[in-house]
Coordinates of C-alpha atoms in Angstrom, one line a residue:
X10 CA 17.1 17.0 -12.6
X11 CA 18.7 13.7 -13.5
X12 CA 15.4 12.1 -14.9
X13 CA 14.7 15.2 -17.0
X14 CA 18.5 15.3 -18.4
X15 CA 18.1 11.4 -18.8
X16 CA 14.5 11.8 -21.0
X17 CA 16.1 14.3 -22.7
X18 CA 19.0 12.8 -23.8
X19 CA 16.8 9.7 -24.2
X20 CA 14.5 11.4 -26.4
X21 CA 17.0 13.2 -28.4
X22 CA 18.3 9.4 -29.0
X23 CA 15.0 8.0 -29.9
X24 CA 14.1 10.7 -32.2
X25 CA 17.7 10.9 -33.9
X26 CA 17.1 6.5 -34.1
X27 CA 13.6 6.9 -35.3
X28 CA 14.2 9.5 -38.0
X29 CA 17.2 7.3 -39.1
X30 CA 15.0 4.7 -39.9
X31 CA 12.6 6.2 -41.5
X32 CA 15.3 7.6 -44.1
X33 CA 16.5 4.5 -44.2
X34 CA 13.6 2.9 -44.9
X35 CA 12.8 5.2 -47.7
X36 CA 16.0 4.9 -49.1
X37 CA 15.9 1.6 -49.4
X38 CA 12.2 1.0 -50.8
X39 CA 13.8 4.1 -53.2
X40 CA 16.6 1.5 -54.0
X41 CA 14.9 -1.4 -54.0
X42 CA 11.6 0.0 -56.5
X43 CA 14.3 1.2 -59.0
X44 CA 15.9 -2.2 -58.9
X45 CA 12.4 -3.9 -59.8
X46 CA 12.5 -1.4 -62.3
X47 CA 15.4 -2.5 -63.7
X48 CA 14.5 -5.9 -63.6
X49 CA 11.5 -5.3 -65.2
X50 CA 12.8 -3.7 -68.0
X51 CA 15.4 -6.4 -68.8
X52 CA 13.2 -9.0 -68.2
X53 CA 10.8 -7.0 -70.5
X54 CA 13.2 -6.4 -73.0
X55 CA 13.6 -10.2 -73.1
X56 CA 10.5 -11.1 -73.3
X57 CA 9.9 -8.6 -76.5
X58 CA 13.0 -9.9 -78.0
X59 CA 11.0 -12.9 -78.0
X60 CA 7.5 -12.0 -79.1
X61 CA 9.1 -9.9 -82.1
X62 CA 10.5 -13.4 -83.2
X63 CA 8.1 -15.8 -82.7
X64 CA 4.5 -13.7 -82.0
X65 CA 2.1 -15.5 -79.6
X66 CA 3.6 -19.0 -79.8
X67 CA 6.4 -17.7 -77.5
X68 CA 4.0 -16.0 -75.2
X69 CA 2.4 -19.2 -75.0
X70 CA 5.2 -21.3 -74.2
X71 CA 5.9 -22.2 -70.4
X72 CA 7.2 -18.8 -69.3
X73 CA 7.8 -18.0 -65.6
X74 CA 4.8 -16.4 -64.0
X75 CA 6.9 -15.0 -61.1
X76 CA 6.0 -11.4 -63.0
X77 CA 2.6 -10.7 -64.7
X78 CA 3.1 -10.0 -68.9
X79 CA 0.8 -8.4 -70.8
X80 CA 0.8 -8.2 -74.2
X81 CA -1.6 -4.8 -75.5
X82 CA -2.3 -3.9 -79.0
X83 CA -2.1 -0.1 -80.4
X84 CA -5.5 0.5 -79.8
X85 CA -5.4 -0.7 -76.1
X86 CA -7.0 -4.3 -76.7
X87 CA -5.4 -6.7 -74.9
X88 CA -4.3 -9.3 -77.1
X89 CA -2.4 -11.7 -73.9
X90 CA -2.5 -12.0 -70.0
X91 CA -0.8 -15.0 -68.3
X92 CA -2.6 -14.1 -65.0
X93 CA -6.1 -13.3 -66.6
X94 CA -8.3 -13.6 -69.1
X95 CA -7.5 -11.4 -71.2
X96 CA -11.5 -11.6 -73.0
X97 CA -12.5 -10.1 -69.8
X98 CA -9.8 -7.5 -69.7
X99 CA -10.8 -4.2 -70.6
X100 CA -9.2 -1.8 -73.0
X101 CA -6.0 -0.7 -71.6
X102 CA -5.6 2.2 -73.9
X103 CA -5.7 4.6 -70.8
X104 CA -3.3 3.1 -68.6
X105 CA -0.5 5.3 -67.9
X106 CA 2.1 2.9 -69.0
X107 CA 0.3 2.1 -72.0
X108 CA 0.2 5.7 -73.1
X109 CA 3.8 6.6 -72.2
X110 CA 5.4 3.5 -74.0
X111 CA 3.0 4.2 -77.3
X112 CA 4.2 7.5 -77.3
X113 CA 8.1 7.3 -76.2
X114 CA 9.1 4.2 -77.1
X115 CA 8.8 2.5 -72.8
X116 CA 7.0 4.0 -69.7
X117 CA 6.6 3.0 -66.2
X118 CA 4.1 3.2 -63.2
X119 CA 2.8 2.4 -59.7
X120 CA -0.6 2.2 -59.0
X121 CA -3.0 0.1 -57.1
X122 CA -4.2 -2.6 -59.5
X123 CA -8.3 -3.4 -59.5
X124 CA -7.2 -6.5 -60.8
X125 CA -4.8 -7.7 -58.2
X126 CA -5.9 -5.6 -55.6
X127 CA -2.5 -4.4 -54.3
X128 CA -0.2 -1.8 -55.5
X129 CA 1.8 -3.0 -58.3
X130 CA 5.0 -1.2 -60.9
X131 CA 4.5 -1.7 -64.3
X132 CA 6.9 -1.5 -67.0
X133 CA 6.0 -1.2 -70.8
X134 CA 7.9 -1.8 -74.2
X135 CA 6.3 -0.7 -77.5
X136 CA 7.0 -3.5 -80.2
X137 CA 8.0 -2.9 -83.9
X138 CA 4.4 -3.5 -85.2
X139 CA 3.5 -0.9 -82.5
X140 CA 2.0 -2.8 -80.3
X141 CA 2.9 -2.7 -76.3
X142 CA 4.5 -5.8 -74.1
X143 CA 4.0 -4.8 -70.1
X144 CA 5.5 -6.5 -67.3
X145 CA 4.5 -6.1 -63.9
X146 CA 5.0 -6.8 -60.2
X147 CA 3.6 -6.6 -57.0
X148 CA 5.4 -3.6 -54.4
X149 CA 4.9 -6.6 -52.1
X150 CA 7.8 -7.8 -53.4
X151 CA 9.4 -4.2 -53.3
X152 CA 8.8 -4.6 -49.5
X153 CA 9.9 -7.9 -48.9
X154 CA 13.4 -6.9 -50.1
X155 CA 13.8 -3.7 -47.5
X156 CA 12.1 -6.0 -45.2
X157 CA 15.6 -8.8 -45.5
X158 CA 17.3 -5.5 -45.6
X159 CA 16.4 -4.1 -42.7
X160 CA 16.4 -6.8 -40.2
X161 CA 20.1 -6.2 -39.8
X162 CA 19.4 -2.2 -39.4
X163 CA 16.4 -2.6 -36.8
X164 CA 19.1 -5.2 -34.9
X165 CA 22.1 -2.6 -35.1
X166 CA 18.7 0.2 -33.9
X167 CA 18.4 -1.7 -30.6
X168 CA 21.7 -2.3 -30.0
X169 CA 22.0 1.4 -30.6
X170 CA 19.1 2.1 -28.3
X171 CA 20.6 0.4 -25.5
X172 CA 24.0 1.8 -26.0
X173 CA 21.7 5.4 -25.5
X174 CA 19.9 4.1 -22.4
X175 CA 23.3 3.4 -21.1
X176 CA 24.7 6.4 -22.5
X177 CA 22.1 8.7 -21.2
X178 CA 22.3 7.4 -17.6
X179 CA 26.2 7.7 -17.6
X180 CA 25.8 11.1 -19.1
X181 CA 23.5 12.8 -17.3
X182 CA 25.0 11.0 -13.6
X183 CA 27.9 13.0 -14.8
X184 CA 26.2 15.7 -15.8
X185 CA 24.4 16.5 -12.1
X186 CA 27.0 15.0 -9.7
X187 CA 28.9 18.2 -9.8
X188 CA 25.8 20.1 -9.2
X189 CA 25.0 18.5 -6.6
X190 CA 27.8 18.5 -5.1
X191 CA 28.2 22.8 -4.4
X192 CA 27.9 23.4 -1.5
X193 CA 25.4 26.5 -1.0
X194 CA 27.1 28.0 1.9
X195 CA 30.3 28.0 -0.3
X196 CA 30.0 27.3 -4.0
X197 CA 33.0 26.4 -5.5
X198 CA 33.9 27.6 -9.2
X199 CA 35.5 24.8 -10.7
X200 CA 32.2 23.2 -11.9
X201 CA 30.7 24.5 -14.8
X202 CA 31.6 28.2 -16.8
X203 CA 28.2 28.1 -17.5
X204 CA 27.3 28.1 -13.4
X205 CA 29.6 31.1 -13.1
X206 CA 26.8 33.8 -13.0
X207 CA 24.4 31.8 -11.2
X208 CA 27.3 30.7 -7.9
X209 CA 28.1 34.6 -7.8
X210 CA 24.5 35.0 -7.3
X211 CA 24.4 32.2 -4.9
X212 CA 27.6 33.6 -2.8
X213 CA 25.8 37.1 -3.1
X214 CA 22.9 36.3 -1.3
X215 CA 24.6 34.2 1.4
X216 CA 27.0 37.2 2.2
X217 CA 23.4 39.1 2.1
X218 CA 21.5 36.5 3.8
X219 CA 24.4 36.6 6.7
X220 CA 24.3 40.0 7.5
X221 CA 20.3 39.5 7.8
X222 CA 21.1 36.4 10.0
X223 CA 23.8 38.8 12.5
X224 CA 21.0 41.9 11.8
X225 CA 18.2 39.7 13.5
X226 CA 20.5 37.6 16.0
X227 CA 21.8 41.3 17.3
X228 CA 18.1 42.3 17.7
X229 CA 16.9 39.6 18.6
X230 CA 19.8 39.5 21.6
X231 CA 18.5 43.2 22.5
X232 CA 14.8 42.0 22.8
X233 CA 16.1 38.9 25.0
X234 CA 18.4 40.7 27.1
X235 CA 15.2 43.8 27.7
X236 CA 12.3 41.1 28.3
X237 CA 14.8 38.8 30.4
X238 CA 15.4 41.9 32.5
X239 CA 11.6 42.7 33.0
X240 CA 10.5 41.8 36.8
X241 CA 6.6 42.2 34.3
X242 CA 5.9 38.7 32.8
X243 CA 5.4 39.1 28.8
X244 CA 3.5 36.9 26.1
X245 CA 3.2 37.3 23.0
X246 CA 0.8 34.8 21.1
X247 CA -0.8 34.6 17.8
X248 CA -4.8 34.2 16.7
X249 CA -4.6 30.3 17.5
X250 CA -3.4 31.3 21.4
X251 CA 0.2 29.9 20.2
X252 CA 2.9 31.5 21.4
X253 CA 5.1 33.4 19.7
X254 CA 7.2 34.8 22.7
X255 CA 7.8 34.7 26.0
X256 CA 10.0 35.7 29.1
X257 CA 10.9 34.2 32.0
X258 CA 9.3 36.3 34.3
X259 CA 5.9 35.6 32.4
X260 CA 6.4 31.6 33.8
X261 CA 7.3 32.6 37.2
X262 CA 4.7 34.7 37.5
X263 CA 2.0 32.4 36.4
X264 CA 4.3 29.4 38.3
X265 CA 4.3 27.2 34.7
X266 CA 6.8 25.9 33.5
X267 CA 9.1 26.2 29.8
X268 CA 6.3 25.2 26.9
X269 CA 7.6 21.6 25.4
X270 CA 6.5 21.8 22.1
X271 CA 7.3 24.9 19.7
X272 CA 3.8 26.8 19.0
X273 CA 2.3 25.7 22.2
X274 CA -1.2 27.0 23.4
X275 CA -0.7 30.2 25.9
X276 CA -4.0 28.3 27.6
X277 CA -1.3 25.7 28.7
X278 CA 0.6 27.8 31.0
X279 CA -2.3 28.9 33.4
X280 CA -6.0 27.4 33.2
X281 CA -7.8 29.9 35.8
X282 CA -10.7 31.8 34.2
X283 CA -9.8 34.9 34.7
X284 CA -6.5 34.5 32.5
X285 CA -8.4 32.5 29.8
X286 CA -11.1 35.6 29.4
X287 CA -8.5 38.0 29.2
X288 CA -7.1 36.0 26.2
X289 CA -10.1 35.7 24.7
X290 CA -11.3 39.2 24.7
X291 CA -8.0 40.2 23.8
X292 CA -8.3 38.0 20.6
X293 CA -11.5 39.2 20.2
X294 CA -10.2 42.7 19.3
X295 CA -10.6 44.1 23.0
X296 CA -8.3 45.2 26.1
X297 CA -9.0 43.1 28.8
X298 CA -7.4 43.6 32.7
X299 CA -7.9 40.8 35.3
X300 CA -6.7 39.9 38.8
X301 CA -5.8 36.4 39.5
X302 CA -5.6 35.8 43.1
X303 CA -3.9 32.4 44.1
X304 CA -2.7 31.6 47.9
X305 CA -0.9 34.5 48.9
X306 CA -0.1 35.8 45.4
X307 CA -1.8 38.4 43.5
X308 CA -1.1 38.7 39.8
X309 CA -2.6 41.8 37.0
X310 CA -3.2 40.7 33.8
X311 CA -3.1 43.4 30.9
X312 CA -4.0 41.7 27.4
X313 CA -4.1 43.6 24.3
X314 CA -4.8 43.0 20.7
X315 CA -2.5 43.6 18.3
X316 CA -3.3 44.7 14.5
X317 CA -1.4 44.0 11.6
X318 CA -2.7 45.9 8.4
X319 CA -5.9 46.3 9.8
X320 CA -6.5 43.0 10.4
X321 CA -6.1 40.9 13.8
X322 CA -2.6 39.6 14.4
X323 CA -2.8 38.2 17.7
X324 CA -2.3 39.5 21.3
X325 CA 0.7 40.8 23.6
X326 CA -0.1 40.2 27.6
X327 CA 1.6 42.0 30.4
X328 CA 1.7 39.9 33.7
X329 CA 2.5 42.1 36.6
X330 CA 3.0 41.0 40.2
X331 CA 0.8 43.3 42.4
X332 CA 1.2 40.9 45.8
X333 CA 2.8 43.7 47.1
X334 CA 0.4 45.9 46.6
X335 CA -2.9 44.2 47.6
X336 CA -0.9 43.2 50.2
X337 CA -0.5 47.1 51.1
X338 CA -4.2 47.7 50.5
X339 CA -5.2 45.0 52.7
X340 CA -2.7 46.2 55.5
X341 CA -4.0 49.6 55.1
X342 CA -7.9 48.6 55.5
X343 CA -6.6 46.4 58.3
X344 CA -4.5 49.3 59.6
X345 CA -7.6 51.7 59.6
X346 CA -10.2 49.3 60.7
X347 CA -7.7 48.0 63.8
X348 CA -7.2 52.1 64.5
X349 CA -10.9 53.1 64.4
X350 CA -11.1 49.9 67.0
X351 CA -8.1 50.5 69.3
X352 CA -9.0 54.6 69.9
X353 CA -12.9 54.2 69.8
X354 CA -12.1 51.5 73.0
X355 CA -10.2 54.0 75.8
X356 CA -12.5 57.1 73.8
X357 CA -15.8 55.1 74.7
X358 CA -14.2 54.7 78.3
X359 CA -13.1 58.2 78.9
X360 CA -16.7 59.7 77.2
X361 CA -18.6 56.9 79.7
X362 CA -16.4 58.2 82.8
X363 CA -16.7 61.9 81.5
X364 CA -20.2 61.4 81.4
X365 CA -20.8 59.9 84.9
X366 CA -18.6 62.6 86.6
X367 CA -20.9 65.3 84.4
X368 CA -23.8 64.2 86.1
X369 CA -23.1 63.9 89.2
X370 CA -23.2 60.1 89.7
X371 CA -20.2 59.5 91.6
X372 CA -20.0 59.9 95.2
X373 CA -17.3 62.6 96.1
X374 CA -15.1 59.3 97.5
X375 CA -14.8 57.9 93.8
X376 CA -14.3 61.0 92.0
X377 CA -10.4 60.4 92.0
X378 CA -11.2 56.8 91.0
X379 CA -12.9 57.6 88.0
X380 CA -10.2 60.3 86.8
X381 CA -7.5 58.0 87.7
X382 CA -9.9 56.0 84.9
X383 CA -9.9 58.8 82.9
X384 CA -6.2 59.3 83.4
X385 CA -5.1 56.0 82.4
X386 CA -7.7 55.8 79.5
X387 CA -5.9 59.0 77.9
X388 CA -2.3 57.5 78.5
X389 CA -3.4 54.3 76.8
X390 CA -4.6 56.6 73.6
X391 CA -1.3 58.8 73.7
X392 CA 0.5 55.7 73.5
X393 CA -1.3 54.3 70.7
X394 CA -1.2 57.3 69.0
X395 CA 2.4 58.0 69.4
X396 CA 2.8 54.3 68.1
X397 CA 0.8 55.0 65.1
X398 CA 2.9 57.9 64.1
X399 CA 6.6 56.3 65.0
X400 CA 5.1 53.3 62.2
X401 CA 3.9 56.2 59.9
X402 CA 7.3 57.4 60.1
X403 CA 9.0 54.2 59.3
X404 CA 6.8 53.4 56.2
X405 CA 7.3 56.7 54.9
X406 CA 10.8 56.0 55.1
X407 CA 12.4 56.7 59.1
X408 CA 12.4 59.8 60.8
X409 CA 14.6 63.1 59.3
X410 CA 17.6 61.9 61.7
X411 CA 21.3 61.6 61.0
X412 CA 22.8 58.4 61.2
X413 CA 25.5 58.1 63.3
X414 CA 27.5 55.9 65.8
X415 CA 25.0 54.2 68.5
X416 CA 26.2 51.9 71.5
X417 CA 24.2 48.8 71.7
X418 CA 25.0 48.3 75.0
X419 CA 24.8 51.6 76.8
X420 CA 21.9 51.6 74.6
X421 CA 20.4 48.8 76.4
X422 CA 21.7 49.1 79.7
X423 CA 19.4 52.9 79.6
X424 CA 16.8 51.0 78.7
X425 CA 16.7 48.5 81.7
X426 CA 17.1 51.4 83.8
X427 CA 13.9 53.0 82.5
X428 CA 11.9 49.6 82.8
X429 CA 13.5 48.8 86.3
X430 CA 10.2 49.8 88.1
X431 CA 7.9 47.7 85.4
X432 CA 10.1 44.8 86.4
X433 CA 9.9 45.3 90.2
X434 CA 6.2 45.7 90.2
X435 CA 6.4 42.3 88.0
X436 CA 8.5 40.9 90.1
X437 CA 11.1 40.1 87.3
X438 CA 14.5 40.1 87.0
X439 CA 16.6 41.8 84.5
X440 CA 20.2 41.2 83.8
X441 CA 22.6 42.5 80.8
X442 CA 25.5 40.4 79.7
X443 CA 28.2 41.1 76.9
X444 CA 30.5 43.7 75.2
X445 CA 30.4 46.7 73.8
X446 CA 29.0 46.5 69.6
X447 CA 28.3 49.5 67.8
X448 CA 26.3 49.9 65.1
X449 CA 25.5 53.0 62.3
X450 CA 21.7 53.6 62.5
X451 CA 19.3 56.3 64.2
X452 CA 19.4 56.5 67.8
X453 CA 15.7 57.3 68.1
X454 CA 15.1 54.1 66.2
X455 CA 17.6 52.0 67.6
X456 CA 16.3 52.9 71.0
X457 CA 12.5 52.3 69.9
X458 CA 13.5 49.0 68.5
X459 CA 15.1 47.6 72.1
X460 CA 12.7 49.0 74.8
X461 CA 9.8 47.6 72.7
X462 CA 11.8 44.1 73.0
X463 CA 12.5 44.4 76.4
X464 CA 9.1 45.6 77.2
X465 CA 7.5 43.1 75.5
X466 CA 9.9 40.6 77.6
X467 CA 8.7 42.2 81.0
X468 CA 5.1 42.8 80.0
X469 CA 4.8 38.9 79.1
X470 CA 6.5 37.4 81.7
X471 CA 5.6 35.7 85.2
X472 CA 6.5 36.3 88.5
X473 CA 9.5 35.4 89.5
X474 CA 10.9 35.5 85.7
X475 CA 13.9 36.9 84.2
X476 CA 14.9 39.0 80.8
X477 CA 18.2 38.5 79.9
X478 CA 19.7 40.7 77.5
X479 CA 22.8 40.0 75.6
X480 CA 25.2 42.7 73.3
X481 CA 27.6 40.7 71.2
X482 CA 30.3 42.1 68.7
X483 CA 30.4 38.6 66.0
X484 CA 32.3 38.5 62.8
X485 CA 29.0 39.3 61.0
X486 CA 28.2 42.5 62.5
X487 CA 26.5 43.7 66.2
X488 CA 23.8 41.4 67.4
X489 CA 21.7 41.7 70.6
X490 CA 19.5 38.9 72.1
X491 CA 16.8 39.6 74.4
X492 CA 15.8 36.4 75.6
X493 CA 12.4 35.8 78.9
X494 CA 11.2 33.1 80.6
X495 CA 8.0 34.3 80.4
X496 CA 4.3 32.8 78.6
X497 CA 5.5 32.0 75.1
X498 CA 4.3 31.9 71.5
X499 CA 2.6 29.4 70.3
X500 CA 3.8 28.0 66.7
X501 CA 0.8 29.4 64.8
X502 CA 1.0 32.8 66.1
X503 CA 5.0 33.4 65.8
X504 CA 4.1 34.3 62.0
X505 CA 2.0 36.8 62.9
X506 CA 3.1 38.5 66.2
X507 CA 5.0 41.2 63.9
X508 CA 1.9 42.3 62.1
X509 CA 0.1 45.5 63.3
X510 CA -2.7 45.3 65.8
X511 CA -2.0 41.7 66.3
X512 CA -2.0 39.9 69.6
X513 CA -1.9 36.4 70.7
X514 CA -4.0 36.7 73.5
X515 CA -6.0 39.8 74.0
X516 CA -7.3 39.1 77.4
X517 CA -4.1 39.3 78.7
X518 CA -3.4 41.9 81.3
X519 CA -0.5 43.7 80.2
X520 CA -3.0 44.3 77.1
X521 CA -0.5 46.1 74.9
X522 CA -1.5 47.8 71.6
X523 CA -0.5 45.3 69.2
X524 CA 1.9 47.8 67.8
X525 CA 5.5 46.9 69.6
X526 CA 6.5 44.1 67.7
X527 CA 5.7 45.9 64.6
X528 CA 7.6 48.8 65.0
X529 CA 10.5 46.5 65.9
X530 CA 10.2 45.2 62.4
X531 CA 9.7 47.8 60.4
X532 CA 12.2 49.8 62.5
X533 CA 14.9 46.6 61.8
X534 CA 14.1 47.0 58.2
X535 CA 15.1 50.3 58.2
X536 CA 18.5 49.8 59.5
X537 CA 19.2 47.0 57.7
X538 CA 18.8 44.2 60.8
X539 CA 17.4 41.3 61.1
X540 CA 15.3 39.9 63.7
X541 CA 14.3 36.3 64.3
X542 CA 12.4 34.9 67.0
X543 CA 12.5 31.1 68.7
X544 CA 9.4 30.7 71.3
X545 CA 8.2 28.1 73.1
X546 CA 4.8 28.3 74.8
X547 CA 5.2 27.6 78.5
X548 CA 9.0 28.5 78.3
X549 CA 9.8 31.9 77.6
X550 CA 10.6 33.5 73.9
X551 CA 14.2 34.8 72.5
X552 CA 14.5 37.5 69.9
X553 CA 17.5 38.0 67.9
X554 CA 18.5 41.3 66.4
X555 CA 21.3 40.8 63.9
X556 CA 22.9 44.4 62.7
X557 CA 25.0 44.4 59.6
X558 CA 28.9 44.7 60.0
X559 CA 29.7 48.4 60.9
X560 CA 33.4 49.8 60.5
X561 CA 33.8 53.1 62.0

């Protein structure tokens, strides 16, 4: 804006200069023609004065021939020329001069002369005998004289130019610091009246553009404070894979990390196939569902395109975490594979014993063998399937009991009694230490939850071993240790000894169903325990169960 106002005011300069000398100019070749003019006709005058009185002897004298004279009889001859020969000179009857002077007495011109070849003024003076004197003289002269005249006018034009370059710099500096010197955000009003309507407009649309600003920060809060408080992971990119939004569940999910750079590629955050089809398809105008598996994660990916006008906008992708799930499904295939196994096992016994007794195999000394076969068979299945519904029970949310008060320790002193003749024929001793700790929970459970520990302690012990069980009453709620001297875990299995079906070493003789240590879990979660396990092979193994602080 300052160049323009500068060429402006420059410009204005210029022309205002230019046009002044052009008017001055023609003033003063105006002047300067009117006062060869005048010259001419004294000098004419003169001359005529002259002629009148002596005729062509003063002609012929040594007169100046600064100016041309001419000397042109009534019928246009010329009778004298001091610059030509006037034999060779044609009539000058016609010669505007000529004709004004014979008929008014003196006339004048300017024309361009043949002759002289440059534009000349005449000036004519009729005689008393009626012929014409002219005098003449070259406009080159004319010019000369605005020429010496105007040197001092083109000197005083620059001077004025530069004064208007300095002028016009200062001016329009002046002219634009105030400008831009508002400040948008808060124009002031002491800068020009003519500003007035255009700073209300400005202060107008910043109240307007403020309440935009809050309008979109409020939303923009809501949509933050939903997507932050999504456990699904959510991207939104455009149709270059940039993104345009994201949560923080969406990076967790997909383990990435915060994109660096502002319009990053969505490809960035995870590079598996699976998640790159589903945003291509997705781009490619069509829903696309994928299931990325990594370690012991599972994630869903839902992609979907999204149409602005008709046309494609981009895509919106949903990341869910379904570990849980698969997890579930795998449990459950397990579950009903490991079932199928465990009661086809003492069914295929009890049908191969059934079927020997049928036929009449077995000497009448064995029958009570093989039903004592048959008999232990069917325990063994009752047993499994009582354990299979107690964990049905559990996952489907505990049995319809009342909670209530329960007695850790006459809790666990019943159940020593019950195993007492397990742990004779075992040879292993049992001993219970501690206080009294009670606890808010389901009897049924609570009880299930300790004779499968103590059971387990008894079943995997040696001879000669001991299972020590200890009630404690701590700061942080009821906790029971049941702690054996028995075989151990080894390190790899400890992870795995709660999972269903599950044994460390199945050729072992106490041969359980794989389903204790389970329920104990499950049956811990329920109540809101804990239960943590420390084994060493060779040694003996200690479980902890750590209830939750109970006030009556």
């Amino acid at each position: 804006m300052t160049k323009r106002i500068f060429r402006s005011i420059l410009t204005v300069t210029l022309t205002v200069l230019v046009a002044s000398l052009v008017l001055i100019v023609g003033v003063l070749h105006g002047y300067f023609q009117d006062r060869v003019l005048e010259e001419l006709a004294r000098s004419t005058a003169y001359i005529a004065r002259g002629v009148e009185e002596n005729g062509m002897a003063y002609l012929n004298d040594d007169l100046p021939k600064s100016s041309r004279i001419t000397w042109v009889a009534s019928d246009g001859t010329v009778l004298y020329d001091n610059w030509e020969d006037e034999a060779s000179m044609g009539n000058h009857a016609d010669r505007e001069e000529v004709q004004e002077a014979l008929m008014l007495g003196r006339g004048s011109a300017s024309r361009y002369s043949d002759t002289l070849s440059q534009k000349t003024v005449y000036y004519a003076l009729r005689l008393s005998d009626g012929s014409v004197l002219r005098t003449s003289d070259t406009n080159y002269s004319v010019w000369m004289m605005v020429l010496q005249a105007l040197q001092p006018v083109a000197l005083m034009m620059v001077l004025a130019f530069c004064l208007a370059l300095w002028l016009a710099g200062r001016v329009a500096r002046q002219l634009v610091e105030p400008i831009n010197a508002i400040d948008p955000s808060a124009p002031s009003e002491d800068v020009y009246e003519e500003l007035s309507p255009l700073l209300t407009k400005i202060r107008s649309q910043n109240r307007q553009i403020q309440r935009q600003l809050l309008d979109l920060q409020q939303r923009r809060e809501e949509f933050t404070a939903i997507t932050e408080n999504m456990s699904e992971g959510l991207l939104v990119i455009d149709q270059e894979t940039r993104i345009l939004s994201y949560n923080s569940a969406a990076l967790r999910l997909l383990g990435a990390k915060a994109p660096v750079e502002e319009g990053e590629s969505v490809l960035t955050l995870d590079r598996e196939a699976g998640f790159r089809r589903c945003v291509e398809e997705a781009l490619a105008g069509r829903r696309c569902e994928e299931l990325l598996e990594r370690d012991d994660d599972c994630r869903r990916v839902m992609a979907n395109p999204v149409e602005q006008e008709g046309k494609l906008a981009g895509a919106v992708l949903i990341v869910l975490d379904v570990t849980e799930k698969e997890q579930r499904d795998r449990l459950r295939r397990e579950f009903t594979a490991n079932v199928s196994h465990e009661l086809k096992t003492p069914l295929t016994s009890i049908l191969g014993t059934a079927e020997i007794l049928e036929n009449g195999m077995v000497k009448p000394g064995d029958v009570a063998h093989f039903a004592g076969n048959i008999h232990r068979e069917a325990q063994r299945l009752i047993g499994l399937v009582n354990d299979i519904i107690k964990l049905s029970r559990l996952d489907e949310g505990g049995p319809a009991a009342q909670w209530e008060s329960v007695d850790l320790y006459g809790q666990a002193r019943s159940i020593l009694d019950q195993l007492s003749t397990a742990a004779e024929k075992k040879q292993v001793t049992m001993t219970l230490s501690g206080t009294s700790a009670c606890v808010r929970g389901v009897p049924q459970i609570v009880e299930e939850i300790l004779y499968n520990l103590c059971d387990n302690a008894v079943a995997y012990n040696r001879p000669g071993g001991t299972v020590s069980v200890t009630v404690e009453d701590t700061a942080e709620g009821a906790r029971v240790t049941v702690a054996d001297s028995g075989i151990g875990i080894p390190p790899e299995a400890q992870n795995r000894v709660f999972e269903r079906f599950y044994r460390v070493d199945k050729s072992h003789p106490s041969g359980g169903t794989g389903l204790g240590l389970s329920i104990v879990k499950h049956g811990a979660a329920y109540l809101g325990a804990q239960v943590t396990l420390h084994s060493e092979p060779g040694k003996g193994s200690t479980f902890v169960l750590q209830f939750p602080k109970y006030v009556p």
